[in-house]
PDB file of C-alpha atoms in Angstrom:
ATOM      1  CA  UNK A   1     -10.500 -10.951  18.739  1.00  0.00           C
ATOM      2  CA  UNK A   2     -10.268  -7.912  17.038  1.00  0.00           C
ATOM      3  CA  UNK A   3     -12.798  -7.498  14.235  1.00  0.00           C
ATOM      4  CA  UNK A   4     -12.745  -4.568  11.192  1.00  0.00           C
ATOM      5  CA  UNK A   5     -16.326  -4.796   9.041  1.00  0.00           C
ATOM      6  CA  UNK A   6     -17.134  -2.827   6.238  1.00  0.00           C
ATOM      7  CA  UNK A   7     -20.495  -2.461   5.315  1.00  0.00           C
ATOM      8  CA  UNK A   8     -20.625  -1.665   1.694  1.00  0.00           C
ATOM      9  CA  UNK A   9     -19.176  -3.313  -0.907  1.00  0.00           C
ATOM     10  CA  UNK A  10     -19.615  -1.138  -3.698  1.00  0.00           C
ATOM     11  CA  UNK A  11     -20.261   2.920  -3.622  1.00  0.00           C
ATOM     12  CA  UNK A  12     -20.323   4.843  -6.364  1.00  0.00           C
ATOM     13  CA  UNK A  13     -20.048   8.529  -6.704  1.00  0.00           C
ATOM     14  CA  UNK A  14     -19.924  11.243  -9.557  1.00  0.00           C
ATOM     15  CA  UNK A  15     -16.888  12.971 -10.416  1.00  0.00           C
ATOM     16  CA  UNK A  16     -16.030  16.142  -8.393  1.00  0.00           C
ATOM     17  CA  UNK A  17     -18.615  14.944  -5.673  1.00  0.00           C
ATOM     18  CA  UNK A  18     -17.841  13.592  -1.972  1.00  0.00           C
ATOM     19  CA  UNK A  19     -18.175  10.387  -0.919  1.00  0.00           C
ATOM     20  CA  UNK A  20     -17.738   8.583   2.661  1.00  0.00           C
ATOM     21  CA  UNK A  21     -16.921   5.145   3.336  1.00  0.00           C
ATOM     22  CA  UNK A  22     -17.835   3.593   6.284  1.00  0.00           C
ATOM     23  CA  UNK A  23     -16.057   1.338   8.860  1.00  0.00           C
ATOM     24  CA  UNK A  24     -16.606  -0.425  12.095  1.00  0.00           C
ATOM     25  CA  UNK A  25     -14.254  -2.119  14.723  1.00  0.00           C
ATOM     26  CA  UNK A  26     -14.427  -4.425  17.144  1.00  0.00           C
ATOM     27  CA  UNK A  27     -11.571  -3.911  20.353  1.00  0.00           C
ATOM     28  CA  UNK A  28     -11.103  -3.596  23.715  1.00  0.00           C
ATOM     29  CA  UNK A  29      -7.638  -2.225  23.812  1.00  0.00           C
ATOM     30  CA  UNK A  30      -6.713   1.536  24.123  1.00  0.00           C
ATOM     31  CA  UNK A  31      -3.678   1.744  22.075  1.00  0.00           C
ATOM     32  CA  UNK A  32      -4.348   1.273  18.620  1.00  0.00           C
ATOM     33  CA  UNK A  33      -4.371   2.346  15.482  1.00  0.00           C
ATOM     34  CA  UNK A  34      -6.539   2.222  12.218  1.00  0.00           C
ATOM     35  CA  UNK A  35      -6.116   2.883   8.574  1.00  0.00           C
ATOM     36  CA  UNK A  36      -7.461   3.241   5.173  1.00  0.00           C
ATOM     37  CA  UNK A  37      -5.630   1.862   2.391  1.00  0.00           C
ATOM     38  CA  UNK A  38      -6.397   1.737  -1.598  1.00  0.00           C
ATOM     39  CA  UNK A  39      -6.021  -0.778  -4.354  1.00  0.00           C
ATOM     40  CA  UNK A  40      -6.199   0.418  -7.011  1.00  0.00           C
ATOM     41  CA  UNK A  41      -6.641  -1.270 -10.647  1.00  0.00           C
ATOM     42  CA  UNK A  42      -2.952  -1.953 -10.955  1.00  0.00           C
ATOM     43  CA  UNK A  43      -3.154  -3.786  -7.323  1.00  0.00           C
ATOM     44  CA  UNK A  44      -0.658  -1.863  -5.532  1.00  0.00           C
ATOM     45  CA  UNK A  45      -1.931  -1.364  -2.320  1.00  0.00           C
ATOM     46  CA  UNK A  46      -1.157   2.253  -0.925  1.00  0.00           C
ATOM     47  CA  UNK A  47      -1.800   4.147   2.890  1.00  0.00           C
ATOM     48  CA  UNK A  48      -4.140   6.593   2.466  1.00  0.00           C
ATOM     49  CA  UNK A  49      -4.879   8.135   5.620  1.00  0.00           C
ATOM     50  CA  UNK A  50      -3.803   6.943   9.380  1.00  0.00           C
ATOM     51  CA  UNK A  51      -5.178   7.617  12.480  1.00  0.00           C
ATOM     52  CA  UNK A  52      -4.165   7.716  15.911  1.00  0.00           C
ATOM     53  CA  UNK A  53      -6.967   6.159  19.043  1.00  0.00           C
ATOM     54  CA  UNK A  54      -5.271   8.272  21.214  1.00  0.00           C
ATOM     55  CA  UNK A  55      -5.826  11.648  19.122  1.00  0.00           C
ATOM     56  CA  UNK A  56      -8.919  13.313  19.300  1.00  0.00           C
ATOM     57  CA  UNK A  57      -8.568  15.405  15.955  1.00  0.00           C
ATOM     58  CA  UNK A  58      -9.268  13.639  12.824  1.00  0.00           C
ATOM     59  CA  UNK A  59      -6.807  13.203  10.518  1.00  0.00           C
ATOM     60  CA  UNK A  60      -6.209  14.644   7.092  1.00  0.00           C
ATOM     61  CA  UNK A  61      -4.754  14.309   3.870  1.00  0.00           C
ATOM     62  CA  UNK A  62      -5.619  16.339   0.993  1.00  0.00           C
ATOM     63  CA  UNK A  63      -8.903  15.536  -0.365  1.00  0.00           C
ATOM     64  CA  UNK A  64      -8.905  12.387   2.361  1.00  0.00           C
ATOM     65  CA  UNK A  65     -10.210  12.937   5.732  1.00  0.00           C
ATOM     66  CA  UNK A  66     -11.742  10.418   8.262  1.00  0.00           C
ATOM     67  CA  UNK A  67     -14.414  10.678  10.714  1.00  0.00           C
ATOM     68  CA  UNK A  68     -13.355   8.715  13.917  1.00  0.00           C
ATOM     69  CA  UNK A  69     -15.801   8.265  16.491  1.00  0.00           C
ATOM     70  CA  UNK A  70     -13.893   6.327  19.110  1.00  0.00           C
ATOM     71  CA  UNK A  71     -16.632   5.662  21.600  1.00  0.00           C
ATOM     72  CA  UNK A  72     -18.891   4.157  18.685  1.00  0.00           C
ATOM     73  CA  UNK A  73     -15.711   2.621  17.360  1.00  0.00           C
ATOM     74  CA  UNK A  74     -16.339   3.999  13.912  1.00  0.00           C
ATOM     75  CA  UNK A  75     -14.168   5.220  11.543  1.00  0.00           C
ATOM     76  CA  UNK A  76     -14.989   6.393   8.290  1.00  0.00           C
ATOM     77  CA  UNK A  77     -13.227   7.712   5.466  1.00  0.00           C
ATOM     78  CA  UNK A  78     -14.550  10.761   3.263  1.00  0.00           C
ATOM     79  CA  UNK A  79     -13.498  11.326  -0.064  1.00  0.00           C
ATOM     80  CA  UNK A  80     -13.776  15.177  -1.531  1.00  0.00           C
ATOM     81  CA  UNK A  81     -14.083  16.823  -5.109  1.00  0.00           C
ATOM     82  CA  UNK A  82     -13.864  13.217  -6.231  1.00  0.00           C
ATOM     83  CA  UNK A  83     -11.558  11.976  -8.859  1.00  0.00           C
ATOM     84  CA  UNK A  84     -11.153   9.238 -11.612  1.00  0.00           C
ATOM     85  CA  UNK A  85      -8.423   8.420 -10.442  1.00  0.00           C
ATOM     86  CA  UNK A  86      -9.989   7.461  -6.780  1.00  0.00           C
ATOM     87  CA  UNK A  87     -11.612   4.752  -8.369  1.00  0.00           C
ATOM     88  CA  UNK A  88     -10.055   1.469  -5.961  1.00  0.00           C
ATOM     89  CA  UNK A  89     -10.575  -0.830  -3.331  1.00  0.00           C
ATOM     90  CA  UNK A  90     -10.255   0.888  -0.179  1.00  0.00           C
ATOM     91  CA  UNK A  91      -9.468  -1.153   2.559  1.00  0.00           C
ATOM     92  CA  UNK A  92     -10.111  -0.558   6.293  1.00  0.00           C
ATOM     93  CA  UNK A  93      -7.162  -1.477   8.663  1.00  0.00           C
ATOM     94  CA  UNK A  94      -7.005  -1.834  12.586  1.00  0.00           C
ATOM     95  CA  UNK A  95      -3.745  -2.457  14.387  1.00  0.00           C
ATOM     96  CA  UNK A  96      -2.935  -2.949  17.936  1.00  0.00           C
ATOM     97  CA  UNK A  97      -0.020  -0.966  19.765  1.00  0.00           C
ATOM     98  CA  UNK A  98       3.240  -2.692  20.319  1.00  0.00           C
ATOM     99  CA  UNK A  99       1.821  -6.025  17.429  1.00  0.00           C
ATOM    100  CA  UNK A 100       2.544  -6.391  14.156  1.00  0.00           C
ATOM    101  CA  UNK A 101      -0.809  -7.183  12.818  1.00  0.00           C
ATOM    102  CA  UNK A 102      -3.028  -5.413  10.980  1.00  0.00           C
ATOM    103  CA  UNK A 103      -6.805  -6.731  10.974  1.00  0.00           C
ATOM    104  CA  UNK A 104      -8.025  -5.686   7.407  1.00  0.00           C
ATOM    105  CA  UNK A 105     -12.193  -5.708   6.729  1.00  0.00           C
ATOM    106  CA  UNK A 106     -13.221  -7.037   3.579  1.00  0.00           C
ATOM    107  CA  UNK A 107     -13.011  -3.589   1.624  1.00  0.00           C
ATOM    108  CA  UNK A 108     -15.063  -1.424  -0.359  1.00  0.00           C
ATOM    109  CA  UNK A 109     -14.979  -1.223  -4.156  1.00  0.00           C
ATOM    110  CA  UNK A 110     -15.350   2.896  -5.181  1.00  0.00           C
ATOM    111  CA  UNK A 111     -16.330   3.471  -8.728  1.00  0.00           C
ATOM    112  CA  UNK A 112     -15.925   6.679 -10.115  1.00  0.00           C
ATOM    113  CA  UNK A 113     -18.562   8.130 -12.917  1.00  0.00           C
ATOM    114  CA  UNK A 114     -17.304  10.459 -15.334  1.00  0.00           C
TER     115      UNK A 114
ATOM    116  CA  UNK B   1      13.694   5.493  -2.552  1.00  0.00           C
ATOM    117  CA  UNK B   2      12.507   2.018  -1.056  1.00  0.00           C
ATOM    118  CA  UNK B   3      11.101  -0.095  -2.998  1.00  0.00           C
ATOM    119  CA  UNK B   4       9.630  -3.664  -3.039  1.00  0.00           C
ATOM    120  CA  UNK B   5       9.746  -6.364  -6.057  1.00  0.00           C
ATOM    121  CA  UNK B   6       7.412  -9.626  -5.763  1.00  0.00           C
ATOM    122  CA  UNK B   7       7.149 -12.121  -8.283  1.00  0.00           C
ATOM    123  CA  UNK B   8       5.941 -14.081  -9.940  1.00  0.00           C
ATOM    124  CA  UNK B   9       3.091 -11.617 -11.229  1.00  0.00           C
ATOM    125  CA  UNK B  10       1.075 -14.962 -12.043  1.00  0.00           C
ATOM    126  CA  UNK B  11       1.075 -18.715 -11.533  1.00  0.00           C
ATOM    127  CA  UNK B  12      -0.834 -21.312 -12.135  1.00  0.00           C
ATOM    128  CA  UNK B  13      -0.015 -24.745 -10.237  1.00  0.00           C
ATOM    129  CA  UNK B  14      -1.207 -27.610  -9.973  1.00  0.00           C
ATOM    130  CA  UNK B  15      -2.864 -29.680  -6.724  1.00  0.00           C
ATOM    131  CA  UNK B  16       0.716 -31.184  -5.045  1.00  0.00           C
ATOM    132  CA  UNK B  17       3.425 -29.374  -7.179  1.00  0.00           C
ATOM    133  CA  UNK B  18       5.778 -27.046  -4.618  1.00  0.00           C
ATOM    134  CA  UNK B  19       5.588 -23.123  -4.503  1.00  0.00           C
ATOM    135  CA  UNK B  20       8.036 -20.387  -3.920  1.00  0.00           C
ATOM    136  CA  UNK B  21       7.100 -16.973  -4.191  1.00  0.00           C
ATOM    137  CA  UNK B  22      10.160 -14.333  -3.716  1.00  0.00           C
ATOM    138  CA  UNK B  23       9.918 -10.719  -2.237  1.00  0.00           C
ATOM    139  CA  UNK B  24      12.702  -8.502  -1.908  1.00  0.00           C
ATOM    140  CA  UNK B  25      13.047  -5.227  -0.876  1.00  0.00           C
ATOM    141  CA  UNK B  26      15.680  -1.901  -1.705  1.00  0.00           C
ATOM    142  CA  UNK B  27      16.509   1.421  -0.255  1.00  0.00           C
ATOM    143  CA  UNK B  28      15.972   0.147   3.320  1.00  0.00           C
ATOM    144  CA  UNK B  29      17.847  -1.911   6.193  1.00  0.00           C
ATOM    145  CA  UNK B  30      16.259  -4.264   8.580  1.00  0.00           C
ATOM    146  CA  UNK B  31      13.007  -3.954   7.469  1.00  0.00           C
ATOM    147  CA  UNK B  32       9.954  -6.096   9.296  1.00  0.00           C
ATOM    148  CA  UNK B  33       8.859  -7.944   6.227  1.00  0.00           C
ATOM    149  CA  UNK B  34       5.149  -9.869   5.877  1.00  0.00           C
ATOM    150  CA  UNK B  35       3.132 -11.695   3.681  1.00  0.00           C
ATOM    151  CA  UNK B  36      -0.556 -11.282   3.205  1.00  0.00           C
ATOM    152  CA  UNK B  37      -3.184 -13.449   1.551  1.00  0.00           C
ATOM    153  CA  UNK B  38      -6.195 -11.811  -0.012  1.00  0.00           C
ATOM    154  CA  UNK B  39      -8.929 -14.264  -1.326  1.00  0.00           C
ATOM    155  CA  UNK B  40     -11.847 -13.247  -3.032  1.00  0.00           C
ATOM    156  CA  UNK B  41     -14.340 -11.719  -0.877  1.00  0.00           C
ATOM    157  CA  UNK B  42     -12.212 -11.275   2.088  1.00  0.00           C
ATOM    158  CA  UNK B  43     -10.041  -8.681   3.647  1.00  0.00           C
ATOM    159  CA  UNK B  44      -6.024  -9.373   3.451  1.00  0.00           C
ATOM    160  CA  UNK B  45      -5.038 -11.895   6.273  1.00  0.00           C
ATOM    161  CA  UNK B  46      -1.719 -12.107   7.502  1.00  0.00           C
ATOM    162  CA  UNK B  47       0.420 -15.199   7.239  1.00  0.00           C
ATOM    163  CA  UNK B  48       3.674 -14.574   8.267  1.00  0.00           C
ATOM    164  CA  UNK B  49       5.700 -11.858   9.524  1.00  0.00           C
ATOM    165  CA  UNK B  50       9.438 -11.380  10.291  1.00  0.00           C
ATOM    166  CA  UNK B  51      11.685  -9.077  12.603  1.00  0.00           C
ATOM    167  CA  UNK B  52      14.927 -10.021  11.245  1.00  0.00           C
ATOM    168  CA  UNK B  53      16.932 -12.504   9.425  1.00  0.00           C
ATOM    169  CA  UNK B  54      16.037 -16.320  10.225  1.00  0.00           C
ATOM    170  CA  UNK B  55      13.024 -14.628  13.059  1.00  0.00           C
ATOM    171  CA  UNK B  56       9.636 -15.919  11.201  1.00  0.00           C
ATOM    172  CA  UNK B  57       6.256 -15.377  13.241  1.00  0.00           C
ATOM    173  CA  UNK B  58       3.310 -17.673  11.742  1.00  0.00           C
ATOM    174  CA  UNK B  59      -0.071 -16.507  12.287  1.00  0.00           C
ATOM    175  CA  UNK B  60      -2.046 -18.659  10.754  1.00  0.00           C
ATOM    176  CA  UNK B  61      -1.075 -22.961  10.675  1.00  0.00           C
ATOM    177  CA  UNK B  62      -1.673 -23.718   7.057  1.00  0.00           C
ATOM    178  CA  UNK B  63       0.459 -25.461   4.666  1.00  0.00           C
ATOM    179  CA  UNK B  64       2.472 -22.818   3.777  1.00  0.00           C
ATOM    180  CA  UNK B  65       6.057 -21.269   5.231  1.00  0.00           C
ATOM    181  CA  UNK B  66       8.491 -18.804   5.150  1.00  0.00           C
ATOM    182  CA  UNK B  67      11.994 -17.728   5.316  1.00  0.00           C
ATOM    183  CA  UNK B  68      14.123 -14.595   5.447  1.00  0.00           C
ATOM    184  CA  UNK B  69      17.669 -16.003   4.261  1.00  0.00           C
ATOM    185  CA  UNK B  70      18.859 -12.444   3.901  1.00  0.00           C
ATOM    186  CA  UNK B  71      17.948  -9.206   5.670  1.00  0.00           C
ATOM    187  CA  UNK B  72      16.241  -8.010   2.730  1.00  0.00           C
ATOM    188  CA  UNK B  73      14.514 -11.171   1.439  1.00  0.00           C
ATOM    189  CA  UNK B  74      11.366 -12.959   2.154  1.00  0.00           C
ATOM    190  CA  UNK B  75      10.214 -16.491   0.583  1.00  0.00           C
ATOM    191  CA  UNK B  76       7.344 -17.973   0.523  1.00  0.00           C
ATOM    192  CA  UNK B  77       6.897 -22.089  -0.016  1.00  0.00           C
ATOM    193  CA  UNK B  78       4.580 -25.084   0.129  1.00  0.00           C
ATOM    194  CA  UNK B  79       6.085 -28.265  -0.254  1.00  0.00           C
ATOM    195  CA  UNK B  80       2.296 -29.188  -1.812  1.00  0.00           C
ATOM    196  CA  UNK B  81      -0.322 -26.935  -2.626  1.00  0.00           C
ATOM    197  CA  UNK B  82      -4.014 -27.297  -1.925  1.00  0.00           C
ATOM    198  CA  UNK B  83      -6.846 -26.260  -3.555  1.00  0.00           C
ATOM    199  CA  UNK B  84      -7.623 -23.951  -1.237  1.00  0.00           C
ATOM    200  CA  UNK B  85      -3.745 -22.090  -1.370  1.00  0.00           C
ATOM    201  CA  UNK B  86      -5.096 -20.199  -4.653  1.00  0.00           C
ATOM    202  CA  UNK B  87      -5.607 -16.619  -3.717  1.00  0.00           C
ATOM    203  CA  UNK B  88      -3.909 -12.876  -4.228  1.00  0.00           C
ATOM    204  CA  UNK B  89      -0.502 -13.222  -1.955  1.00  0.00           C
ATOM    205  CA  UNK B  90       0.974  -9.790  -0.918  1.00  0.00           C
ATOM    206  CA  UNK B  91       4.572  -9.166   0.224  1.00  0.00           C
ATOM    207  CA  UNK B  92       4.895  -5.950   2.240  1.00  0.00           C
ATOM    208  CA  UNK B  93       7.590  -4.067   4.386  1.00  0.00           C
ATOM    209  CA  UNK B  94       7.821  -1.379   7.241  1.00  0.00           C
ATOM    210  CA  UNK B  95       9.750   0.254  10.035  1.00  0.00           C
ATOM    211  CA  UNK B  96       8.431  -2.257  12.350  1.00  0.00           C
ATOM    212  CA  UNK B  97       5.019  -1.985  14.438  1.00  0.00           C
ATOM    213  CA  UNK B  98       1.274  -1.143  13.350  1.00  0.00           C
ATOM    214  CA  UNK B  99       2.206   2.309  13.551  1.00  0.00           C
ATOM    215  CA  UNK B 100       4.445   2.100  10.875  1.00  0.00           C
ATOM    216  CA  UNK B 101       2.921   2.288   7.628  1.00  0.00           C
ATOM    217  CA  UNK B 102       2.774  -1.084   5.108  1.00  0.00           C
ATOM    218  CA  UNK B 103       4.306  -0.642   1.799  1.00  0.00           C
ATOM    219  CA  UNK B 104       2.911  -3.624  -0.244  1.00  0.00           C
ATOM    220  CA  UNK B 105       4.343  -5.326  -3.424  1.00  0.00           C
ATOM    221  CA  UNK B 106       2.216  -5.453  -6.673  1.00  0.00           C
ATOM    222  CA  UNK B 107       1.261  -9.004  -5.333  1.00  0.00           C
ATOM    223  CA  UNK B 108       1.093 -12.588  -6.829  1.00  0.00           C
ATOM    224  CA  UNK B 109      -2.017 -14.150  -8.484  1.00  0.00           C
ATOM    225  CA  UNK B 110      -1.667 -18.193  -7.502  1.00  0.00           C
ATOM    226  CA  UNK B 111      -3.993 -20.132  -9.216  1.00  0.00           C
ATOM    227  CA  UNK B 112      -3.870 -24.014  -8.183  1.00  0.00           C
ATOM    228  CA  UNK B 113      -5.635 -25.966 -10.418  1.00  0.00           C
TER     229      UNK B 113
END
């Protein structure tokens, strides 16, 4: 079974600094696909940043960019010039291709100091 | 826009008593809909998940079920809750498959006391 484990349950980092969050998986499948999502205070749960196994190049967005290291099954998200408003639960999420499931780890609490 | 309304925000129950939790979503057709539970200390965990009206997918056996009477409408029961039902229960949508991005209510707090 596919497993998603994040080591750290709380980070903190200073305002306008960078911070990374880390995440494992556990497959044996080729096609798949693995996200970070946030939580913040008002518990909407939002995508952040999705990746592709199948691309090499590590995606993007903004100030959010993720290191994925397929062979070590790692995938780790990296938060720039951080801001108070980053301050969530980010969740790790692995999906196979062609299911409907997503495998979630157990998430990350980010506090932001001002 | 799409968007997604789940409620009740909060509930407290008690041990035995019957639950339905709505979810229903705008601004979209056909959606794949899906509930999540997230309990303290854990990662979200899918419970059910449905393709279309009436088509409900169970992934975990638990006393709890779920129904899609309409294509843009997902419920949530127990006929008696547990003890161990209390958690953080998130209603989602997407274009269908993992690929496709979740877009997740603002969730229900269930208390069962």
């Amino acid at each position: 079974a596919q497993t998603v484990t994040q080591s750290q349950p709380e980070m903190s980092v200073q305002e306008a600094e960078t911070v990374t969050l880390s995440c494992t998986y556990d497959t044996s499948e080729s096609d798949y696909y693995l996200f970070w999502y946030k939580q913040p205070p008002s518990r909407q749960m939002i995508l952040v940043i999705r990746q592709e196994a199948y691309k090499q190049q590590n995606a993007t967005e903004n100030r959010f960019s993720v290191n994925f290291q397929k062979a070590a099954k790692s995938f780790s998200l990296k938060i720039s010039d951080s801001q108070l408003g980053d301050a969530a639960m980010y969740f790790c999420a692995y999906g196979k291709g062609g299911s409907e499931k997503l495998v979630f780890g157990k998430g990350t609490k980010l506090t932001v100091n001002p | 826009s799409q968007t997604i309304h789940q409620w009740p925000a909060t509930l407290v129950q008690p041990v035995g008593s019957p639950l339905s939790l709505e979810c229903t979503v705008e601004g979209t057709s056909n959606p794949n809909l899906y509930w999540y539970r997230q309990a303290a200390g854990r990662g979200l965990q899918l419970l059910f998940y449905s393709v279309g009206i009436g088509q409900i997918s169970s992934e975990v056996p638990q006393n709890l079920s779920a129904s899609r009477p309409q294509d843009r409408q997902f419920i949530l029961s127990s006929k008696k809750l547990l003890l161990s039902d209390s958690g953080f229960y998130l209603c989602a949508w997407s274009y269908g498959g993992v690929n496709s991005p979740l877009h997740f209510g603002n969730g229900t707090r269930l208390t069962v006391t």
